[in-house]
Tab-separated table of C-alpha atoms in Angstrom:
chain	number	residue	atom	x	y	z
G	1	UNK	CA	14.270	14.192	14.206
G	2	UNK	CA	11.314	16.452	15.134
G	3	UNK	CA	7.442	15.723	15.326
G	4	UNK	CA	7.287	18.453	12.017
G	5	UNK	CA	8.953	16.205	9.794
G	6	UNK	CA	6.911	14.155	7.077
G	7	UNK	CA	6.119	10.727	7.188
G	8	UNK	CA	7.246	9.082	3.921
G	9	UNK	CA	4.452	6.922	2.359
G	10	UNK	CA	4.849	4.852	-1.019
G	11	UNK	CA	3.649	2.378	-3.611
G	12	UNK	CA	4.263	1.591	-7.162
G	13	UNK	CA	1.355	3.994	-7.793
G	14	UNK	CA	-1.743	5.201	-6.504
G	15	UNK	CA	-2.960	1.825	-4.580
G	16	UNK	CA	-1.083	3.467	-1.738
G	17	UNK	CA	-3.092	6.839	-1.432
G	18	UNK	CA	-5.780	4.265	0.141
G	19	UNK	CA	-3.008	4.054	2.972
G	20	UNK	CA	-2.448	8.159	2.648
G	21	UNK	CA	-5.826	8.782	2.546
G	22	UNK	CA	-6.355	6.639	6.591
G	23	UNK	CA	-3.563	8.705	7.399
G	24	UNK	CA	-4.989	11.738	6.659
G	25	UNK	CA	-8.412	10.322	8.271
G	26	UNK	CA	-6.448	8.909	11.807
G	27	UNK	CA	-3.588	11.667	12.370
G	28	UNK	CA	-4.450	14.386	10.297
G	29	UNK	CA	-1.889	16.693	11.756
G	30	UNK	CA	1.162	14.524	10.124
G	31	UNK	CA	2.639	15.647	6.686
G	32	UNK	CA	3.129	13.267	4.068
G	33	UNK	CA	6.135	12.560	1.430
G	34	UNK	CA	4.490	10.332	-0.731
G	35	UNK	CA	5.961	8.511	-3.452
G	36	UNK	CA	4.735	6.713	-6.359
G	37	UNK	CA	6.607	4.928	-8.369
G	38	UNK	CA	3.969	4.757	-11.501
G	39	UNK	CA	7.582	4.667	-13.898
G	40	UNK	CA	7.645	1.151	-12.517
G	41	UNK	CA	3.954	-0.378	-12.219
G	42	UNK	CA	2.821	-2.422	-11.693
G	43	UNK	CA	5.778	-4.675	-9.538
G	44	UNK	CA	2.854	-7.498	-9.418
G	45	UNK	CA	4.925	-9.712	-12.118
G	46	UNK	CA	8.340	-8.300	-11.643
G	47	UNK	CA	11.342	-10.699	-10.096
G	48	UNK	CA	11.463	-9.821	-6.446
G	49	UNK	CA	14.874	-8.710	-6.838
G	50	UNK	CA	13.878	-6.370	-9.199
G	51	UNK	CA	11.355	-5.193	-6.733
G	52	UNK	CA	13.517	-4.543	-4.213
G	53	UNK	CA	15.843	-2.647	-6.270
G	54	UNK	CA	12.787	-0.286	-6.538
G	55	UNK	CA	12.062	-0.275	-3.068
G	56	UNK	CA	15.424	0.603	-1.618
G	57	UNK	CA	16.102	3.842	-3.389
G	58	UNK	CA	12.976	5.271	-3.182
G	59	UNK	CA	13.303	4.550	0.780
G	60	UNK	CA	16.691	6.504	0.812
G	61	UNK	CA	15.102	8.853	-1.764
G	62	UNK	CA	12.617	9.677	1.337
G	63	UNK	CA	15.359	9.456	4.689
G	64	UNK	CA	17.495	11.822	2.407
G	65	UNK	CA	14.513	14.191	2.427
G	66	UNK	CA	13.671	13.980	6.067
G	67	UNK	CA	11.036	11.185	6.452
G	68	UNK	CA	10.952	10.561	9.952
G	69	UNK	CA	9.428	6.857	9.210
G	70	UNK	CA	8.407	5.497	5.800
G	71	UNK	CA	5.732	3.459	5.297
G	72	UNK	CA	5.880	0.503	2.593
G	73	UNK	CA	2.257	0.994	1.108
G	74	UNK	CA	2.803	-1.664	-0.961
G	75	UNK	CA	2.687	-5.236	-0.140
G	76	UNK	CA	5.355	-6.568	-2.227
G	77	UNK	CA	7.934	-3.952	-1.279
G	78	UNK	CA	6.844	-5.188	2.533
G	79	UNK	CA	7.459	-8.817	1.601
G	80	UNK	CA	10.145	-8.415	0.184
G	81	UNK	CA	12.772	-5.200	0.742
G	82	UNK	CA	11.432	-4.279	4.430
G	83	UNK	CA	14.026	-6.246	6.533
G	84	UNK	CA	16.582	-5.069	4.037
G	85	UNK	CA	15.451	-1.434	4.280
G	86	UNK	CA	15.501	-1.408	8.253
G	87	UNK	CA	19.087	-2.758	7.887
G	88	UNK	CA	19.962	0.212	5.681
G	89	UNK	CA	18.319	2.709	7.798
G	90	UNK	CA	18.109	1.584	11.524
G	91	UNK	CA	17.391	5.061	13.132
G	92	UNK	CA	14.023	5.183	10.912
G	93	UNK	CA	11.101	2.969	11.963
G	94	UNK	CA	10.189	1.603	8.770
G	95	UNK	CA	6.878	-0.335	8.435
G	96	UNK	CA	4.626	-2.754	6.030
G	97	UNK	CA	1.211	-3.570	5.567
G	98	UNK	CA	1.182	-7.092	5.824
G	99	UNK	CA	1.743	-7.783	9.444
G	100	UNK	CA	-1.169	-5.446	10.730
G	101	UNK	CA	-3.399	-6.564	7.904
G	102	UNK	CA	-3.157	-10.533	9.254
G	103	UNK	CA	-3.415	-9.246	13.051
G	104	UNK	CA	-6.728	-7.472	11.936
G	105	UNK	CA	-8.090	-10.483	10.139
G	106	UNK	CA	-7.081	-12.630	13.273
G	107	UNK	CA	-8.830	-10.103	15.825
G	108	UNK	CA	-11.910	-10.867	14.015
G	109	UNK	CA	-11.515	-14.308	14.618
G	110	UNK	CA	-10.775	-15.207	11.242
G	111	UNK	CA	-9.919	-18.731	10.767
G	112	UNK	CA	-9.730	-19.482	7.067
G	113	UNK	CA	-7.789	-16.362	5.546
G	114	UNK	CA	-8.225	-15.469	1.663
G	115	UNK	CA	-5.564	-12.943	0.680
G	116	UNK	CA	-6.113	-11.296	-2.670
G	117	UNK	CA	-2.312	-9.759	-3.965
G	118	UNK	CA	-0.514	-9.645	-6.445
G	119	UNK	CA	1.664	-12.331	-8.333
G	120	UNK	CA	4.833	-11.227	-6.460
G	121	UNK	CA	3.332	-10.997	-2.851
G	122	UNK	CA	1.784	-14.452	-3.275
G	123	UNK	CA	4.807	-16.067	-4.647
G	124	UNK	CA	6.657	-14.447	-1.965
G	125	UNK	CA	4.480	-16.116	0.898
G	126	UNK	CA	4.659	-13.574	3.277
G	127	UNK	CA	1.550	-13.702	4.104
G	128	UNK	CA	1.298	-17.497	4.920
G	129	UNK	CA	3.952	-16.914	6.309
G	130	UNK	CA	3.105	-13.953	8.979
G	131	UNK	CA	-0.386	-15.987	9.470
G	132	UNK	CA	1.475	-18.623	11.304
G	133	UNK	CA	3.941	-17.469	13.177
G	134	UNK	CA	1.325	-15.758	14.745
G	135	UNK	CA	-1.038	-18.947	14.936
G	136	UNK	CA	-0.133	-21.918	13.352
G	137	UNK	CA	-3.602	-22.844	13.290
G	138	UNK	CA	-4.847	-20.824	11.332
G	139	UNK	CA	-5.662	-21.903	7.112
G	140	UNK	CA	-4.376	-20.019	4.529
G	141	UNK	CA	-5.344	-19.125	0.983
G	142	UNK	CA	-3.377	-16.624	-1.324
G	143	UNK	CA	-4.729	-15.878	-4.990
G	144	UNK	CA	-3.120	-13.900	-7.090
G	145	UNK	CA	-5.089	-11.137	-9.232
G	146	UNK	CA	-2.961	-9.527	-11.621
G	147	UNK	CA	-5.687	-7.904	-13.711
G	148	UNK	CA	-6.436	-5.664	-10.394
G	149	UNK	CA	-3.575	-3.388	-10.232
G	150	UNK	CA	-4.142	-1.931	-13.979
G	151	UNK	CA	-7.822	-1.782	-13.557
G	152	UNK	CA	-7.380	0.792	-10.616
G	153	UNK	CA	-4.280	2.926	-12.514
G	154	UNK	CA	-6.688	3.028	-15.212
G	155	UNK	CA	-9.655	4.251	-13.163
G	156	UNK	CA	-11.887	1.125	-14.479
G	157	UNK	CA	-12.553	0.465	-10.312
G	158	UNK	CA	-16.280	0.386	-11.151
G	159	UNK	CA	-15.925	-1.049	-15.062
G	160	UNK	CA	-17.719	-4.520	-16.543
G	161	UNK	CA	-14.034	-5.747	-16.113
G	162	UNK	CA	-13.600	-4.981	-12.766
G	163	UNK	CA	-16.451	-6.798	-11.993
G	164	UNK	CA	-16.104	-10.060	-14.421
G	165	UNK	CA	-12.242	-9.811	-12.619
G	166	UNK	CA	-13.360	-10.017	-8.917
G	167	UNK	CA	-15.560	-12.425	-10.035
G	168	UNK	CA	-12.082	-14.302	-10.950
G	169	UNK	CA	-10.741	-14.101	-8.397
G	170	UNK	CA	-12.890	-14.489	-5.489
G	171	UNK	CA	-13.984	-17.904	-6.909
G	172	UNK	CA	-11.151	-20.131	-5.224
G	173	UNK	CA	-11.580	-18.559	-2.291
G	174	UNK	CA	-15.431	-19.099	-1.930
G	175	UNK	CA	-14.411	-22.573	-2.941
G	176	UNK	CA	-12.224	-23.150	0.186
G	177	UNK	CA	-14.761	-21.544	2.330
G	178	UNK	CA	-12.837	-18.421	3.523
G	179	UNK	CA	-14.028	-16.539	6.321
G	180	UNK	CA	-11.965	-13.293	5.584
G	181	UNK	CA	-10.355	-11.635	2.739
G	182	UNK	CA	-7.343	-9.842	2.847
G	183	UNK	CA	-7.041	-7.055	0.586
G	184	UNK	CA	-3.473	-7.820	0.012
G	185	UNK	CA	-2.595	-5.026	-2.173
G	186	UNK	CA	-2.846	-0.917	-1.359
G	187	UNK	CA	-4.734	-0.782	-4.702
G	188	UNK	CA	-7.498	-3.296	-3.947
G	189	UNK	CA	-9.852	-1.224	-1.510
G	190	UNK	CA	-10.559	0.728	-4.613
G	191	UNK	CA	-12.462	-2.154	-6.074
G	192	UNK	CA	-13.988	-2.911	-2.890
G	193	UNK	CA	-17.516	-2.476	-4.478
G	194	UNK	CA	-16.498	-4.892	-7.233
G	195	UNK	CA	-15.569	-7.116	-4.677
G	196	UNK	CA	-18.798	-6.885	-2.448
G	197	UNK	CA	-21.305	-7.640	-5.041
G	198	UNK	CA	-19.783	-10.669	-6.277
G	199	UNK	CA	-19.036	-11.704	-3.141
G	200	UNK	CA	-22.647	-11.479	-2.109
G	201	UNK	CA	-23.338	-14.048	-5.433
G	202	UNK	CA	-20.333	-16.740	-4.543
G	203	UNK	CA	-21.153	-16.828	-0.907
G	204	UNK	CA	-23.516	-18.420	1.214
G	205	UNK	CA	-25.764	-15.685	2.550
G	206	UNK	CA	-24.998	-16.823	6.351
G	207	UNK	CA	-21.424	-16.827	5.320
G	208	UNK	CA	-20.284	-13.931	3.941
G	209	UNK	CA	-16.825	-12.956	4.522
G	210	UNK	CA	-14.984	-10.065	6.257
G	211	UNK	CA	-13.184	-7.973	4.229
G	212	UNK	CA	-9.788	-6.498	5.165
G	213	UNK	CA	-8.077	-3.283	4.104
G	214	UNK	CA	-4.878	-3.516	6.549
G	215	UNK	CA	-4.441	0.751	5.304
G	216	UNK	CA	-6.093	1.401	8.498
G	217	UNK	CA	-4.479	-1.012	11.059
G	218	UNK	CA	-0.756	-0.042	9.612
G	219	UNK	CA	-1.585	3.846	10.232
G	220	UNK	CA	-3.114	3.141	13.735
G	221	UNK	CA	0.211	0.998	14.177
G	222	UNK	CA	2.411	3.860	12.840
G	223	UNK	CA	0.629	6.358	14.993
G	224	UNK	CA	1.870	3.942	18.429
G	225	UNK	CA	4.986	4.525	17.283
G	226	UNK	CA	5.197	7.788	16.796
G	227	UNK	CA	3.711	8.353	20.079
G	228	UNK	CA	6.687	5.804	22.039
G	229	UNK	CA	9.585	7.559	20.064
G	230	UNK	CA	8.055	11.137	21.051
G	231	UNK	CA	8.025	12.033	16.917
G	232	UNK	CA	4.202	12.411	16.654
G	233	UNK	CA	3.082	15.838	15.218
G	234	UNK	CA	2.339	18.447	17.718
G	235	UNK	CA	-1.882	19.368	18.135
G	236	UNK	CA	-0.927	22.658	16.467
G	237	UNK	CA	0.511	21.614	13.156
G	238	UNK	CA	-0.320	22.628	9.550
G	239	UNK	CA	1.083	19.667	7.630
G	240	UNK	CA	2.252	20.152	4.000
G	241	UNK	CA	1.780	17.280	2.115
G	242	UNK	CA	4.188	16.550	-0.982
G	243	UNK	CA	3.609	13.874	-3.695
G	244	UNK	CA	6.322	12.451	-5.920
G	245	UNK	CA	6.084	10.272	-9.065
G	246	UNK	CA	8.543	8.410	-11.300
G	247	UNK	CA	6.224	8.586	-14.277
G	248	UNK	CA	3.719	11.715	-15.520
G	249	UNK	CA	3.400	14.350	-13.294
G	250	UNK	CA	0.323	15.319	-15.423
G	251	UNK	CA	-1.123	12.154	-14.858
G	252	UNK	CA	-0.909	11.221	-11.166
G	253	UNK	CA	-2.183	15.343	-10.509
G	254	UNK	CA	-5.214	14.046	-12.415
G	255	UNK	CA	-5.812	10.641	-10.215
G	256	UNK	CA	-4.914	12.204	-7.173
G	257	UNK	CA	-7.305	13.890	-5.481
G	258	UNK	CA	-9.999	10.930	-7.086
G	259	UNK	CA	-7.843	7.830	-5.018
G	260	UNK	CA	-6.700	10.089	-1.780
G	261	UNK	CA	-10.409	11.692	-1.391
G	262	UNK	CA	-9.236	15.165	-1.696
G	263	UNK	CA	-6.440	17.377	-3.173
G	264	UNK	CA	-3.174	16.713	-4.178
G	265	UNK	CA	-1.840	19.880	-5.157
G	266	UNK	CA	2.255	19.384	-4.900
G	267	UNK	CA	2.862	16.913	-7.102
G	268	UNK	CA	6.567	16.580	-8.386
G	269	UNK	CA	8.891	14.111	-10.693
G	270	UNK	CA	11.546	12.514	-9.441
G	271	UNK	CA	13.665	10.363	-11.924
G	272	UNK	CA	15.259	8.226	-9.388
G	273	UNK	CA	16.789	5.934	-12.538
G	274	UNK	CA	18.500	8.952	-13.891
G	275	UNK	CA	22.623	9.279	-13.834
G	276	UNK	CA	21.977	12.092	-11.285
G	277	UNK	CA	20.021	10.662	-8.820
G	278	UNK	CA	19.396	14.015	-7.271
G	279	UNK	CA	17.448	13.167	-4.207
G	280	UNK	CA	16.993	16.928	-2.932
G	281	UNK	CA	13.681	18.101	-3.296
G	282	UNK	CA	14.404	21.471	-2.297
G	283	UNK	CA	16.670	21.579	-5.744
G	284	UNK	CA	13.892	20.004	-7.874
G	285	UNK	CA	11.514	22.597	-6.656
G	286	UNK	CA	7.748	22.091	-7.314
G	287	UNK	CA	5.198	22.020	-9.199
G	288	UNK	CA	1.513	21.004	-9.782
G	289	UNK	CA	1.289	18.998	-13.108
């Protein structure tokens, strides 16, 4: 495995790109597989088994291309197929978002945790769960928002919706006094303006809380790994960055460049439900849709 090979990102659409997008930010000179599932989304209500049966082939879908890590940008693929996905691949580091998003919150000092996700993260617990083993002090508050996810792949970020749902959402947690939210889903930084304003309305002015996007702390965390297992990109590189989708080429060409903050120009399908399940990309070739 050489520094030169891509780092394989993905999510069940383009929440993740706000994990691509501090990659390209923190270590610009690593290339990126990228894979979106958008055939799938959102996994928010889906059985976790189901979810995992997602998760796992599109992790071998990226080894089998020559990811030298993958990330899970996508918080219920971290709670629940990452332990099973390092046992399937255990010369890859393979990492999640939750972990460094609840060591961010707590290196703020947070003491009462919100955690905005999905239906499947929250029923999953990981968070709670991560929150105290590393202090068992700590208070706890998971709300699921499953009008979030669709609001984003629809690009209504900014909409009357978006706004009446943070509203929603954000309610329970001003109720139990949280001092920090964690954005516990890789599309949720998207609405983080939604999120702000009411915030500013539910809160006590002296009490506003932190948010949290763990993107950046799980590329920062990825980068310190890299760096021990001598992988990391060398100063001269010209990464090539590739993006895959499940669903419409067309579409996720279109969104893009708007969720990663610049272009996306590679953008190919890969039907990993198909009889074939041709993982070579070099076969599918490319294409911009």
């Amino acid at each position: 495995m050489t520094g030169n090979a891509p780092i394989g990102v993905f999510d069940s659409g383009v929440g993740g790109l706000s994990v691509a997008r501090q990659f390209l930010r923190i270590l610009p000179n690593e290339e990126l597989l990228y894979f979106a599932d958008t055939a799938h989304v959102p996994y928010g209500g889906r059985p976790l088994d189901e979810v995992r049966g997602f998760a796992l082939p599109i992790c071998d879908f990226l080894v089998a291309n020559g990811a030298k890590m993958v990330v899970m940008a996508c918080n219920i693929s971290s709670a629940v197929a990452l332990d099973a996905a390092r046992l399937q691949h255990p010369d890859i580091p393979i990492i999640g978002v939750i972990a460094p998003g609840v060591q961010a919150a707590l290196r703020q000092g947070a003491r009462r945790i919100g955690v905005l996700a999905t239906q499947g993260t929250v029923s999953s617990g990981a968070y709670t769960a991560t929150a105290h083993r590393l202090d068992p002090t700590v208070n706890v508050v998971e709300n699921a928002c499953p009008r979030f996810v669709p609001l984003v792949e629809d690009g209504l970020s900014e909409s009357a919706d978006a706004i009446d749902a943070a509203r929603t959402y954000l309610e329970p947690l001003s109720r139990a006094s949280c001092d920090t939210i964690i954005l516990g889903c890789t599309h949720y930084p998207f609405l983080i303006n939604a999120l702000t304003r009411e915030a500013g309305d539910l809160f006590p002015a002296d009490h506003q809380p932190r948010f949290v996007d763990p993107a950046g702390e799980t590329v920062r965390e990825a980068g310190v790994i890299l760096a021990d297992r001598a992988i990391a990109a060398p100063p001269s590189a010209t990464p090539h960055h590739r993006y895959c989708t499940s669903g419409e080429r067309a579409k996720f060409a279109r969104q893009g460049p708007i969720f990663l903050g610049g272009p996306a120009d590679d953008v190919i399908h890969v039907d990993l439900d198909s009889q074939e399940r041709s993982y070579s990309l070099a076969r599918l070739g490319r294409g911009v849709g």
